[in-house]
């Protein structure tokens, strides 16, 4: 199979991840739940991973970073903790439902929402000039995706950071599509809350993710229970990271992140980004040679992660993705990608899109095969019923 659905989850992990998981498969216990060697070693590994993630994001105090099951859980924690029923929140039309649905729950409680729109055209570029006009007296926060999972467009954190600092707003960033691929410095950009997942460009297992919360902000735990400390207290510990890590954490998943972070450090974030951008440039150029194909996303590929979203005029997006999967064994994703407002803005709410998403582990040869398949499928003599 040619796997081009890495925005959903990366299929190919670094060899280091697989090797370390196998090597330690029967050496992972319940961290910080005992004085036995297995428990203590697992606890040290978890702490080591927390420190490595803190270095990746330039987080001064690793204790401000808690592990979660995914970016969705992290965003639910952030929005439920820091958005009140009388608050106004600015977000954008590129957001994933992991941002939108928690905000809609807050809206039902009385919170108000405003959306940064997109500029006209198929590029799906955020209209930053709108932001100033959205501020109200009760505006509390800006919640924004660092990179769109539909178009791959990268949000300019410098612009949104300056805006939030000017108005004293919380900056909550969804880094699901960017963590592990783009340099993220929470100090430089004044990010108050960073939410990320581990199974995409961080090359960890599914069921991993995390949240960074700036010193001085106290999160509301969405679950309480065992913590390994203060067991006689009726209340769950309030200090980070224990406040958000009730129960047995995903130690095997965290081990995968520990190894993948070593891979990222050895390879270099800039080298990973360069290879993915080279593949994106090659793929984009080849796609533009195919007629009757609409391509979405910023034409400046420096402002994109490795996502290419297209719509064919000859057949539906769903049919194209099905043919690619069943006849050519090429994995993509078609549909709304859990980002309904983005599709509404692009005018693709009915047709959807076919999304190709790249990884450091893809190759030009795989892209050549995908282009060859697209030319065959979209050619005048192709019978789409003959799958």
Short mmCIF file of C-alpha atoms in Angstrom, two decimals:
data_model
loop_
_atom_site.label_atom_id
_atom_site.label_comp_id
_atom_site.label_asym_id
_atom_site.label_seq_id
_atom_site.Cartn_x
_atom_site.Cartn_y
_atom_site.Cartn_z
CA UNK A 1 0.00 0.00 0.00
CA UNK A 2 1.02 3.59 -0.69
CA UNK A 3 -0.02 5.44 2.45
CA UNK A 4 -0.88 9.11 1.89
CA UNK A 5 -3.18 9.65 4.86
CA UNK A 6 -0.64 10.85 7.40
CA UNK A 7 -2.75 13.79 8.55
CA UNK A 8 -5.08 11.21 10.10
CA UNK A 9 -2.21 9.26 11.66
CA UNK A 10 1.27 8.36 10.54
CA UNK A 11 1.43 4.72 9.51
CA UNK A 12 5.20 4.32 9.20
CA UNK A 13 7.00 5.02 12.47
CA UNK A 14 10.76 5.39 12.90
CA UNK A 15 12.57 2.09 13.37
CA UNK A 16 13.75 3.42 16.72
CA UNK A 17 10.15 3.49 17.95
CA UNK A 18 9.50 -0.11 16.98
CA UNK A 19 12.81 -1.30 18.38
CA UNK A 20 12.36 0.41 21.73
CA UNK A 21 8.80 -0.85 22.13
CA UNK A 22 9.89 -4.44 21.46
CA UNK A 23 12.95 -4.12 23.69
CA UNK A 24 10.88 -2.84 26.61
CA UNK A 25 7.60 -4.65 26.01
CA UNK A 26 7.78 -6.58 29.30
CA UNK A 27 9.52 -3.80 31.23
CA UNK A 28 6.69 -1.29 31.45
CA UNK A 29 4.75 -1.09 34.70
CA UNK A 30 2.50 1.45 36.43
CA UNK A 31 4.60 4.60 36.89
CA UNK A 32 4.85 6.09 40.35
CA UNK A 33 2.66 3.40 41.90
CA UNK A 34 5.31 1.51 43.83
CA UNK A 35 8.92 1.14 44.94
CA UNK A 36 9.63 -1.82 42.69
CA UNK A 37 12.17 -1.40 39.90
CA UNK A 38 9.65 -1.72 37.05
CA UNK A 39 7.40 0.98 38.47
CA UNK A 40 10.30 3.31 39.23
CA UNK A 41 11.94 2.81 35.82
CA UNK A 42 8.63 3.46 34.08
CA UNK A 43 8.19 6.61 36.12
CA UNK A 44 11.65 7.79 35.10
CA UNK A 45 10.86 7.12 31.44
CA UNK A 46 7.65 9.16 31.71
CA UNK A 47 9.54 12.04 33.31
CA UNK A 48 12.26 11.81 30.64
CA UNK A 49 9.61 12.02 27.90
CA UNK A 50 7.99 15.00 29.61
CA UNK A 51 11.37 16.76 29.68
CA UNK A 52 12.05 15.98 26.01
CA UNK A 53 8.65 17.38 24.99
CA UNK A 54 9.29 20.48 27.09
CA UNK A 55 12.57 21.03 25.24
CA UNK A 56 10.85 20.56 21.89
CA UNK A 57 8.31 23.30 22.67
CA UNK A 58 10.65 25.47 24.79
CA UNK A 59 8.57 24.92 27.91
CA UNK A 60 10.54 26.14 30.93
CA UNK A 61 8.90 23.88 33.51
CA UNK A 62 8.17 20.31 32.31
CA UNK A 63 5.64 19.94 35.12
CA UNK A 64 3.34 22.28 33.20
CA UNK A 65 2.96 19.60 30.54
CA UNK A 66 0.48 16.76 31.10
CA UNK A 67 -0.10 13.69 28.97
CA UNK A 68 -3.52 13.15 27.41
CA UNK A 69 -5.07 10.54 25.14
CA UNK A 70 -5.02 12.89 22.13
CA UNK A 71 -5.38 16.51 21.07
CA UNK A 72 -9.16 16.25 21.42
CA UNK A 73 -8.90 15.53 25.14
CA UNK A 74 -6.37 18.33 25.53
CA UNK A 75 -8.67 20.82 23.79
CA UNK A 76 -11.62 19.75 25.89
CA UNK A 77 -9.54 20.37 29.01
CA UNK A 78 -8.41 23.78 27.76
CA UNK A 79 -11.82 25.03 26.68
CA UNK A 80 -13.72 23.67 29.69
CA UNK A 81 -11.09 25.13 32.05
CA UNK A 82 -10.57 28.62 30.73
CA UNK A 83 -13.77 29.64 28.94
CA UNK A 84 -16.65 30.80 31.16
CA UNK A 85 -20.34 31.15 30.42
CA UNK A 86 -20.09 34.94 29.99
CA UNK A 87 -16.91 34.93 27.94
CA UNK A 88 -16.46 35.77 24.28
CA UNK A 89 -14.09 33.60 22.25
CA UNK A 90 -12.51 34.25 18.87
CA UNK A 91 -11.75 31.21 16.75
CA UNK A 92 -11.63 30.56 13.00
CA UNK A 93 -13.34 28.81 10.11
CA UNK A 94 -10.44 26.37 9.68
CA UNK A 95 -11.06 24.66 13.01
CA UNK A 96 -11.50 20.94 13.53
CA UNK A 97 -14.50 19.69 15.48
CA UNK A 98 -12.12 19.05 18.37
CA UNK A 99 -12.15 22.83 18.79
CA UNK A 100 -15.65 23.58 17.54
CA UNK A 101 -17.70 21.10 19.54
CA UNK A 102 -16.25 22.01 22.96
CA UNK A 103 -16.84 25.66 22.05
CA UNK A 104 -20.42 24.93 21.00
CA UNK A 105 -20.98 23.34 24.42
CA UNK A 106 -19.75 26.56 25.99
CA UNK A 107 -22.01 28.55 23.68
CA UNK A 108 -25.00 26.62 25.01
CA UNK A 109 -23.97 27.75 28.50
CA UNK A 110 -23.92 31.39 27.40
CA UNK A 111 -20.48 31.98 25.92
CA UNK A 112 -20.23 33.92 22.66
CA UNK A 113 -18.25 32.94 19.57
CA UNK A 114 -16.80 34.89 16.66
CA UNK A 115 -14.95 33.46 13.68
CA UNK A 116 -12.00 34.68 11.67
CA UNK A 117 -13.03 34.08 8.07
CA UNK A 118 -11.12 33.11 4.94
CA UNK A 119 -10.09 35.26 2.03
CA UNK A 120 -11.94 34.69 -1.22
CA UNK A 121 -10.71 31.89 -3.45
CA UNK A 122 -9.68 28.27 -3.15
CA UNK A 123 -6.55 28.96 -1.12
CA UNK A 124 -8.39 28.92 2.22
CA UNK A 125 -6.15 31.64 3.70
CA UNK A 126 -7.19 33.18 7.00
CA UNK A 127 -8.25 36.82 6.75
CA UNK A 128 -6.13 38.24 9.57
CA UNK A 129 -7.44 41.76 8.90
CA UNK A 130 -10.77 40.65 10.39
CA UNK A 131 -9.40 39.87 13.84
CA UNK A 132 -9.30 43.38 15.31
CA UNK A 133 -12.95 43.93 14.44
CA UNK A 134 -13.98 40.83 16.42
CA UNK A 135 -12.74 42.01 19.82
CA UNK A 136 -15.36 42.74 22.48
CA UNK A 137 -15.19 43.87 26.10
CA UNK A 138 -15.72 40.30 27.29
CA UNK A 139 -13.32 38.62 24.84
CA UNK A 140 -11.35 36.05 26.82
CA UNK A 141 -9.35 33.96 24.36
CA UNK A 142 -8.32 33.16 20.83
CA UNK A 143 -8.48 29.44 20.01
CA UNK A 144 -6.71 28.63 16.75
CA UNK A 145 -5.31 25.71 14.78
CA UNK A 146 -1.63 26.01 13.93
CA UNK A 147 -2.19 24.19 10.63
CA UNK A 148 -5.40 23.33 8.81
CA UNK A 149 -6.09 19.63 8.45
CA UNK A 150 -8.01 20.41 5.22
CA UNK A 151 -5.73 22.73 3.25
CA UNK A 152 -2.47 22.35 5.18
CA UNK A 153 -2.23 26.14 5.54
CA UNK A 154 -0.07 27.24 8.47
CA UNK A 155 -1.43 29.92 10.79
CA UNK A 156 0.94 32.83 11.33
CA UNK A 157 1.55 32.58 15.07
CA UNK A 158 3.38 35.92 15.07
CA UNK A 159 0.23 37.73 14.01
CA UNK A 160 -2.12 35.99 16.42
CA UNK A 161 0.42 36.23 19.25
CA UNK A 162 0.81 40.01 18.83
CA UNK A 163 -2.96 40.34 18.71
CA UNK A 164 -3.46 38.38 21.93
CA UNK A 165 -0.72 40.28 23.76
CA UNK A 166 -2.20 43.61 22.64
CA UNK A 167 -5.64 42.76 24.03
CA UNK A 168 -4.60 40.61 26.99
CA UNK A 169 -6.22 37.46 25.60
CA UNK A 170 -5.41 33.83 26.24
CA UNK A 171 -3.84 32.13 23.23
CA UNK A 172 -4.90 28.48 22.93
CA UNK A 173 -3.23 26.64 20.04
CA UNK A 174 -4.26 23.35 18.46
CA UNK A 175 -1.01 21.85 17.19
CA UNK A 176 -2.40 18.50 16.05
CA UNK A 177 -1.05 18.91 12.51
CA UNK A 178 2.16 20.78 13.33
CA UNK A 179 3.77 19.31 16.45
CA UNK A 180 6.88 17.42 15.37
CA UNK A 181 7.01 19.14 11.99
CA UNK A 182 7.15 22.89 12.64
CA UNK A 183 9.17 24.59 15.34
CA UNK A 184 6.81 25.67 18.14
CA UNK A 185 8.19 27.96 20.85
CA UNK A 186 5.63 28.67 23.57
CA UNK A 187 7.76 31.45 25.05
CA UNK A 188 8.40 33.21 21.75
CA UNK A 189 4.73 33.21 20.76
CA UNK A 190 3.28 33.67 24.23
CA UNK A 191 1.21 30.51 23.93
CA UNK A 192 -0.85 30.07 27.08
CA UNK A 193 -2.17 26.61 26.24
CA UNK A 194 -0.72 24.22 23.67
CA UNK A 195 -2.67 21.10 22.70
CA UNK A 196 -1.08 18.37 20.61
CA UNK A 197 -1.40 14.76 19.59
CA UNK A 198 1.35 12.16 19.53
CA UNK A 199 0.33 9.89 16.67
CA UNK A 200 0.84 12.23 13.72
CA UNK A 201 4.08 14.10 13.02
CA UNK A 202 5.41 13.13 16.45
CA UNK A 203 5.39 9.49 15.22
CA UNK A 204 4.04 8.02 18.44
CA UNK A 205 1.32 5.44 18.98
CA UNK A 206 -2.35 6.33 18.84
CA UNK A 207 -3.80 7.21 22.21
CA UNK A 208 -1.04 9.72 22.98
CA UNK A 209 -1.05 13.47 23.24
CA UNK A 210 -0.52 16.29 25.66
CA UNK A 211 -1.32 19.75 26.92
CA UNK A 212 0.93 22.56 28.07
CA UNK A 213 -0.62 25.11 30.42
CA UNK A 214 1.23 28.28 31.32
CA UNK A 215 2.19 28.91 34.95
CA UNK A 216 -0.60 30.75 36.74
CA UNK A 217 -3.44 29.06 34.89
CA UNK A 218 -5.20 26.33 36.82
CA UNK A 219 -6.99 23.69 34.69
CA UNK A 220 -10.23 21.98 35.57
CA UNK A 221 -9.76 18.23 35.53
CA UNK A 222 -12.25 16.43 33.32
CA UNK A 223 -11.59 13.20 35.23
CA UNK A 224 -10.43 12.42 38.76
CA UNK A 225 -9.34 9.27 40.52
CA UNK A 226 -6.11 7.51 41.33
CA UNK A 227 -3.02 9.67 41.37
CA UNK A 228 -0.44 7.70 43.32
CA UNK A 229 -0.18 10.57 45.84
CA UNK A 230 -2.41 12.08 48.57
CA UNK A 231 -4.59 8.99 48.55
CA UNK A 232 -6.49 9.97 51.72
CA UNK A 233 -7.61 13.33 50.30
CA UNK A 234 -11.17 13.51 49.00
CA UNK A 235 -10.10 15.96 46.32
CA UNK A 236 -7.88 15.06 43.41
CA UNK A 237 -4.43 16.77 43.41
CA UNK A 238 -4.60 20.24 41.87
CA UNK A 239 -0.95 20.70 40.92
CA UNK A 240 0.23 20.01 37.39
CA UNK A 241 0.75 17.48 35.90
CA UNK A 242 -1.08 15.25 38.43
CA UNK A 243 -4.24 17.34 38.10
CA UNK A 244 -4.73 16.07 34.55
CA UNK A 245 -3.27 12.56 34.76
CA UNK A 246 -5.81 10.66 36.86
CA UNK A 247 -5.61 6.89 36.55
CA UNK A 248 -2.98 4.79 34.84
CA UNK A 249 -1.45 6.74 32.00
CA UNK A 250 -0.57 5.23 28.63
CA UNK A 251 3.01 4.26 29.47
CA UNK A 252 3.54 2.21 26.29
CA UNK A 253 2.34 5.14 24.21
CA UNK A 254 4.59 7.51 26.14
CA UNK A 255 7.50 5.12 25.54
CA UNK A 256 6.80 5.38 21.81
CA UNK A 257 6.96 9.17 22.11
CA UNK A 258 10.21 8.93 24.04
CA UNK A 259 11.77 7.04 21.15
CA UNK A 260 10.21 9.21 18.44
CA UNK A 261 11.51 12.35 20.14
CA UNK A 262 14.99 10.85 20.01
CA UNK A 263 14.43 10.27 16.28
CA UNK A 264 13.30 13.89 15.82
CA UNK A 265 16.35 15.17 17.68
CA UNK A 266 18.75 12.92 15.73
CA UNK A 267 17.24 13.75 12.35
CA UNK A 268 16.55 17.42 13.02
CA UNK A 269 13.20 19.17 12.77
CA UNK A 270 14.48 21.35 9.92
CA UNK A 271 15.55 18.30 7.91
CA UNK A 272 12.19 16.60 8.43
CA UNK A 273 10.38 19.77 7.41
CA UNK A 274 12.61 20.20 4.34
CA UNK A 275 11.99 16.67 3.07
CA UNK A 276 8.25 16.94 3.51
CA UNK A 277 8.20 20.32 1.78
CA UNK A 278 10.27 18.94 -1.11
CA UNK A 279 7.73 16.13 -1.51
CA UNK A 280 4.89 18.63 -1.27
CA UNK A 281 6.46 20.82 -3.96
CA UNK A 282 6.99 17.85 -6.25
CA UNK A 283 3.44 16.57 -5.73
CA UNK A 284 1.85 20.00 -6.14
CA UNK A 285 3.69 20.66 -9.43
CA UNK A 286 2.65 17.26 -10.79
CA UNK A 287 -0.98 17.74 -9.75
CA UNK A 288 -1.19 21.03 -11.60
CA UNK A 289 -0.42 19.20 -14.85
CA UNK A 290 -3.68 17.23 -14.53
CA UNK A 291 -6.70 18.97 -16.11
CA UNK A 292 -10.16 19.30 -14.54
CA UNK A 293 -8.78 19.24 -11.03
CA UNK A 294 -9.31 21.91 -8.36
CA UNK A 295 -6.44 22.24 -5.90
CA UNK A 296 -6.92 23.92 -2.52
CA UNK A 297 -4.47 25.59 -0.17
CA UNK A 298 -2.00 28.46 -0.16
CA UNK A 299 0.07 28.55 -3.34
CA UNK A 300 3.07 29.59 -1.25
CA UNK A 301 4.17 26.13 -0.13
CA UNK A 302 6.38 27.59 2.60
CA UNK A 303 3.08 28.34 4.33
CA UNK A 304 1.77 24.78 4.11
CA UNK A 305 2.36 21.47 5.82
CA UNK A 306 2.37 18.34 3.64
CA UNK A 307 -1.32 18.30 2.76
CA UNK A 308 -2.82 18.50 -0.73
CA UNK A 309 -6.59 18.70 -1.04
CA UNK A 310 -8.22 18.30 -4.44
CA UNK A 311 -11.57 17.98 -6.12
CA UNK A 312 -12.01 16.27 -9.50
CA UNK A 313 -14.68 17.54 -11.87
CA UNK A 314 -15.26 14.15 -13.50
CA UNK A 315 -16.22 12.02 -10.51
CA UNK A 316 -17.02 12.59 -6.85
CA UNK A 317 -14.35 12.91 -4.19
CA UNK A 318 -15.63 9.78 -2.46
CA UNK A 319 -15.51 7.76 -5.68
CA UNK A 320 -11.99 8.94 -6.41
CA UNK A 321 -10.76 7.95 -2.95
CA UNK A 322 -12.47 4.57 -3.24
CA UNK A 323 -10.93 3.83 -6.63
CA UNK A 324 -7.49 4.88 -5.40
CA UNK A 325 -7.85 2.55 -2.41
CA UNK A 326 -9.41 -0.49 -4.08
CA UNK A 327 -7.69 -0.56 -7.45
CA UNK A 328 -4.41 1.24 -6.85
CA UNK A 329 -3.91 0.54 -3.13
CA UNK A 330 -3.33 4.21 -2.38
CA UNK A 331 -4.65 5.43 0.96
CA UNK A 332 -6.11 8.96 1.05
CA UNK A 333 -9.08 10.48 2.82
CA UNK A 334 -12.24 11.92 1.32
CA UNK A 335 -15.09 13.82 2.92
CA UNK A 336 -15.40 16.70 5.37
CA UNK A 337 -12.37 15.87 7.55
CA UNK A 338 -14.25 16.97 10.70
CA UNK A 339 -13.83 20.63 9.65
CA UNK A 340 -17.33 21.67 8.51
CA UNK A 341 -16.89 25.45 8.59
CA UNK A 342 -13.80 25.25 6.40
CA UNK A 343 -15.74 23.26 3.80
CA UNK A 344 -18.62 25.74 3.97
CA UNK A 345 -16.19 28.58 3.30
CA UNK A 346 -14.56 26.74 0.40
CA UNK A 347 -17.92 25.72 -1.06
CA UNK A 348 -17.14 22.01 -0.73
CA UNK A 349 -19.71 21.07 1.92
CA UNK A 350 -21.51 18.75 -0.52
CA UNK A 351 -18.66 17.49 -2.67
CA UNK A 352 -16.06 17.17 0.07
CA UNK A 353 -12.39 16.86 -0.83
CA UNK A 354 -9.80 14.19 -1.43
CA UNK A 355 -6.88 14.80 0.90
CA UNK A 356 -3.37 13.51 0.27
CA UNK A 357 -1.14 13.97 3.31
CA UNK A 358 2.58 13.32 3.33
CA UNK A 359 5.15 12.11 5.81
CA UNK A 360 8.92 12.14 6.11
CA UNK A 361 8.76 8.43 5.25
CA UNK A 362 7.03 8.90 1.88
CA UNK A 363 9.03 8.94 -1.35
CA UNK A 364 8.95 10.56 -4.79
CA UNK A 365 8.34 7.10 -6.27
CA UNK A 366 5.11 6.83 -4.28
CA UNK A 367 4.03 10.26 -5.48
CA UNK A 368 4.77 9.22 -9.07
CA UNK A 369 2.48 6.22 -8.61
CA UNK A 370 -0.27 8.44 -7.19
CA UNK A 371 0.02 10.88 -10.09
CA UNK A 372 -0.04 8.02 -12.59
CA UNK A 373 -3.20 6.65 -10.98
CA UNK A 374 -4.89 10.04 -10.99
CA UNK A 375 -4.13 10.55 -14.68
CA UNK A 376 -5.60 7.14 -15.48
CA UNK A 377 -8.73 7.66 -13.39
CA UNK A 378 -9.38 11.18 -14.64
CA UNK A 379 -8.62 10.36 -18.27
CA UNK A 380 -11.40 10.52 -20.84
CA UNK A 381 -11.42 6.77 -21.50
CA UNK A 382 -11.51 5.61 -17.86
CA UNK A 383 -14.56 3.63 -16.74
CA UNK A 384 -15.07 4.44 -13.04
CA UNK A 385 -17.48 1.51 -12.72
CA UNK A 386 -14.71 -0.95 -13.52
CA UNK A 387 -13.00 -1.02 -10.15
#
